[in-house]
Amino acid sequence: MSCLKENFMEGETMTVKKIILSIGLIVCLLVFQTVGCGGKKPAGWKITQYGDAEGNQLMCYVIEDAAGNLALVDGGYEEDAAAVREMIRKHGNHVSAWIITHPHPDHVGAFNVIMADPGDIQVDAVYTVEVHHDRYWETAQDYDRFDMYETFLGLTGGMETLRYVYEGDEFDVLGLRAKVLHVWDETTDALEVNLCNNGSMVFLLSGEEDQMLFCADAENETEPYILERHGEELGDVDYVQTGHHGNWGPTLDFYDVMSPKGAFMDAPNWLVETEDAGYDAWILKDYFEEKGTEVYSFGTAPNEITLY
């Protein structure tokens, strides 16, 4: 074989090797972009539920992305404001998005206290529902604490970053897609009691692979409308925050349309574990456990999952 032919064959072999190497690098890059090196998933969004095992029912969720940016869902009572403020401080006093599902004291209290005296805290966007003021006033009970809603209105009335959301709206939460499935609407106006709960923002939070449904304090009166309009979307839910702290909320028929890996009940031990005090959260807890769904409550809080 001549030197020229040998060089050609050697060059051809080197070319093939380069092509194979290039293909391998491209495949590796594609794999890295989708699942990361070594088959690991890329960094997702950490969602943490907070609450006191022996305290009151409330709702407080923290959402963090891989860069450490912060979003909040509700925040608990006025008495919880110091803890929420400290959480915000640890994230550079910056909240990218703050979702207020409805203006009950165990959901909006901490927000009211903090926004009355924000100091260095910057909140890029506040998302909430538009409450029908007069209808709420007509039907509010003492436990509704209508004054908390009026305080919220006073604090947010001139807030440029406030956005009222409506059914079908979508908005960004640190790169997650939030889709609104229910808010205070004409079906809420038609009720005689529990309007604030049933007017809660129910929304679906979606990553690239996973979804978490937030039911806030929605009760069974809201259930038929959500199932009729969005029932098909609930089939892919991976995690669910159960309505009204898991107590007197949507029926088991509502949760039957989904098969979540985890269910969050924003309730302390005395509410979740009690079978003889007039509460029914234990029924929902048993239901999920029988389905193989892991149940998270304040007894093990803070509870953390990752959406991908």
XYZ file of C-alpha atoms in Angstrom:
308
model
C 0.000 0.000 0.000
C 1.435 3.374 -1.025
C 2.118 6.059 1.528
C -0.531 8.199 -0.177
C -3.150 5.437 0.207
C -2.028 4.740 3.771
C -2.366 8.418 4.605
C -5.786 8.517 2.939
C -7.002 5.458 4.841
C -5.582 6.866 8.046
C -7.203 10.203 7.328
C -10.493 8.488 6.511
C -10.308 6.559 9.773
C -9.580 9.757 11.670
C -12.531 11.450 9.941
C -14.862 8.627 10.961
C -13.542 8.832 14.512
C -14.148 12.578 14.559
C -17.695 12.106 13.265
C -18.406 9.473 15.911
C -16.895 11.705 18.580
C -18.963 14.675 17.411
C -22.148 12.617 17.446
C -21.272 11.394 20.922
C -20.732 14.959 22.138
C -24.049 16.070 20.652
C -25.886 13.175 22.292
C -24.168 13.905 25.605
C -25.151 17.572 25.340
C -28.781 16.675 24.618
C -28.847 14.266 27.531
C -27.288 16.883 29.781
C -29.912 19.416 28.784
C -32.761 17.033 29.546
C -31.637 14.955 32.504
C -28.148 16.171 33.365
C -24.859 14.260 33.468
C -24.984 10.830 35.035
C -28.729 10.561 34.343
C -29.631 13.071 37.059
C -32.597 15.397 36.619
C -31.911 19.121 36.290
C -32.506 21.333 39.289
C -36.195 21.873 39.875
C -38.315 24.097 42.088
C -38.399 23.425 45.815
C -41.810 23.838 47.468
C -41.968 23.871 51.264
C -45.032 23.726 53.491
C -44.754 25.419 56.894
C -46.946 25.058 59.962
C -46.993 24.256 63.676
C -47.753 20.649 64.643
C -49.713 21.648 67.747
C -50.856 25.109 66.698
C -53.558 26.475 64.406
C -54.489 25.638 60.862
C -53.021 28.114 58.379
C -51.524 28.181 54.910
C -47.923 29.096 54.149
C -45.865 27.795 51.228
C -42.421 28.880 50.056
C -41.303 28.274 46.475
C -37.623 28.528 45.517
C -35.879 28.061 42.183
C -32.358 26.750 41.616
C -30.957 30.271 41.843
C -32.505 30.826 45.268
C -35.241 33.210 44.147
C -38.338 33.276 46.348
C -42.097 33.135 45.841
C -44.773 32.812 48.523
C -48.281 31.420 48.750
C -50.273 33.132 51.532
C -48.206 33.206 54.758
C -50.433 32.545 57.746
C -51.686 34.710 60.577
C -50.492 38.110 61.738
C -48.540 36.264 64.437
C -46.607 34.427 61.696
C -45.322 37.648 60.142
C -41.972 37.603 61.971
C -41.144 34.131 60.649
C -42.202 35.053 57.111
C -40.201 38.283 57.282
C -37.126 36.302 58.337
C -37.594 33.917 55.431
C -37.742 36.879 53.058
C -34.645 38.394 54.665
C -32.715 35.191 53.986
C -33.591 35.635 50.318
C -32.211 39.142 50.068
C -35.501 40.817 51.063
C -36.816 40.036 47.609
C -40.070 38.250 46.754
C -40.538 37.572 43.047
C -44.204 36.632 43.399
C -46.619 36.581 46.349
C -49.889 34.731 45.827
C -52.750 35.539 48.217
C -55.435 32.915 47.652
C -58.146 34.711 49.680
C -58.351 37.275 52.515
C -58.987 35.072 55.552
C -56.778 35.833 58.593
C -54.851 32.531 58.423
C -53.896 33.297 54.820
C -53.478 37.071 54.544
C -52.543 38.057 58.104
C -48.752 37.884 57.735
C -48.912 39.691 54.396
C -50.873 42.549 55.956
C -48.379 42.999 58.780
C -45.347 42.896 56.485
C -46.744 45.195 53.812
C -47.807 47.708 56.461
C -44.116 48.056 57.297
C -42.105 46.471 54.465
C -38.773 48.096 55.256
C -36.290 46.891 52.627
C -38.575 44.168 51.315
C -39.307 44.315 47.593
C -42.251 42.380 46.150
C -42.261 42.215 42.360
C -45.830 40.974 41.936
C -48.866 40.187 44.096
C -51.518 37.882 42.637
C -54.938 37.562 44.262
C -58.680 37.210 43.642
C -61.167 40.047 43.274
C -63.583 39.668 46.180
C -67.116 40.981 45.655
C -67.073 43.418 48.568
C -70.790 43.911 49.167
C -71.649 40.232 48.859
C -68.872 39.342 51.272
C -70.054 41.988 53.735
C -73.624 40.665 53.599
C -72.615 37.074 54.334
C -69.467 37.367 56.478
C -69.418 35.595 59.844
C -67.340 36.665 62.842
C -64.661 34.099 61.993
C -64.288 35.598 58.512
C -62.668 38.677 60.066
C -63.949 41.030 57.383
C -61.632 43.683 58.807
C -58.642 41.666 57.553
C -59.966 41.991 54.023
C -60.470 45.734 54.423
C -56.907 46.058 55.735
C -55.679 44.147 52.687
C -57.608 46.500 50.402
C -56.112 49.514 52.113
C -52.571 48.171 51.743
C -52.897 47.129 48.103
C -55.209 49.847 46.763
C -52.411 51.849 45.201
C -50.000 48.976 44.653
C -48.809 48.989 41.049
C -47.600 45.399 41.288
C -51.003 44.020 42.356
C -52.757 41.825 39.808
C -56.237 40.374 40.153
C -56.494 37.045 38.361
C -59.515 35.295 36.845
C -60.383 31.797 35.708
C -58.199 30.772 32.784
C -55.485 33.330 33.488
C -51.876 32.192 33.504
C -48.884 33.815 35.170
C -45.245 33.024 35.841
C -43.908 31.931 39.235
C -40.101 31.665 39.051
C -40.414 29.874 35.708
C -43.311 27.678 36.787
C -46.617 28.189 34.983
C -49.570 28.998 37.201
C -52.989 28.477 35.634
C -56.049 29.747 37.496
C -58.891 27.207 37.631
C -61.283 29.056 39.937
C -61.747 32.422 41.671
C -64.589 34.342 43.302
C -67.240 34.449 40.565
C -71.009 34.309 40.042
C -71.155 30.792 41.491
C -69.614 32.151 44.676
C -72.057 35.074 44.788
C -74.936 32.600 44.687
C -73.900 30.980 47.989
C -75.289 31.920 51.370
C -72.312 30.917 53.525
C -68.553 30.328 53.200
C -68.181 32.717 50.299
C -64.614 33.681 51.150
C -63.470 30.057 51.254
C -65.277 29.111 48.063
C -63.978 32.233 46.353
C -60.395 31.093 46.917
C -57.917 31.060 44.062
C -57.572 27.453 42.909
C -54.570 27.143 40.628
C -52.382 24.557 38.932
C -48.615 25.045 39.185
C -46.714 23.288 36.384
C -43.061 22.617 35.733
C -41.683 20.766 32.718
C -42.743 17.391 34.133
C -44.662 17.837 37.387
C -47.821 19.615 38.507
C -49.120 20.707 41.902
C -52.719 21.727 42.481
C -53.429 24.377 45.114
C -57.056 24.278 46.309
C -56.605 26.935 49.026
C -59.805 26.883 51.151
C -62.206 25.813 48.402
C -65.029 23.665 49.758
C -67.451 21.215 48.154
C -69.751 23.948 46.789
C -66.991 24.877 44.336
C -66.194 21.315 43.342
C -68.782 20.799 40.539
C -67.654 23.868 38.609
C -63.954 22.986 38.765
C -64.613 19.404 37.654
C -66.898 20.508 34.815
C -64.491 23.084 33.457
C -61.092 21.619 34.313
C -61.607 17.991 35.292
C -59.409 16.634 32.493
C -56.498 18.796 33.614
C -56.568 17.307 37.104
C -55.708 13.815 35.904
C -52.012 14.666 35.655
C -51.679 16.233 39.118
C -48.612 14.942 40.990
C -49.198 16.811 44.245
C -52.295 18.415 45.721
C -52.779 20.948 48.492
C -56.131 19.821 49.819
C -59.034 22.237 50.058
C -59.831 23.907 53.383
C -56.941 22.281 55.268
C -58.310 18.841 54.409
C -61.389 19.485 56.516
C -64.946 20.018 55.173
C -63.473 20.656 51.754
C -64.068 18.985 48.377
C -65.468 15.456 48.525
C -63.578 12.249 47.778
C -65.164 12.296 44.297
C -63.119 15.404 43.560
C -59.846 13.743 44.524
C -60.786 10.527 42.698
C -60.032 12.164 39.352
C -56.351 12.455 40.291
C -53.696 10.058 41.574
C -51.149 12.294 43.286
C -47.865 11.134 44.784
C -48.331 13.543 47.682
C -51.199 15.362 49.397
C -50.709 18.390 51.646
C -53.081 19.065 54.531
C -52.432 22.464 56.117
C -53.475 21.335 59.561
C -51.940 20.501 62.961
C -52.040 17.108 64.623
C -55.176 17.796 66.659
C -57.178 18.396 63.488
C -55.714 15.712 61.230
C -55.603 12.882 63.759
C -58.880 13.502 65.627
C -61.869 11.294 64.820
C -64.250 12.361 67.578
C -64.195 16.156 67.684
C -66.440 16.994 64.741
C -63.662 17.211 62.156
C -63.336 14.995 59.107
C -59.740 15.613 57.993
C -58.814 12.140 59.238
C -61.159 10.638 56.629
C -59.273 12.361 53.828
C -55.938 11.366 55.366
C -56.985 7.683 55.465
C -58.336 7.937 51.918
C -55.026 9.151 50.513
C -52.945 6.683 52.498
C -55.082 3.806 51.190
C -54.359 5.040 47.656
C -50.630 5.012 48.380
C -50.410 8.799 48.413
C -47.990 10.267 50.926
C -49.739 12.704 53.265
C -47.941 15.827 54.482
C -49.312 17.796 57.432
C -47.973 20.047 60.165
C -46.989 17.003 62.186
C -43.953 16.602 59.936
C -43.554 20.212 58.754
C -41.618 21.766 57.228
C -42.433 19.398 54.360
C -40.485 19.763 51.143
C -40.941 18.454 47.611
C -39.338 19.325 44.283
C -41.229 19.988 41.070
C -39.380 19.268 37.862
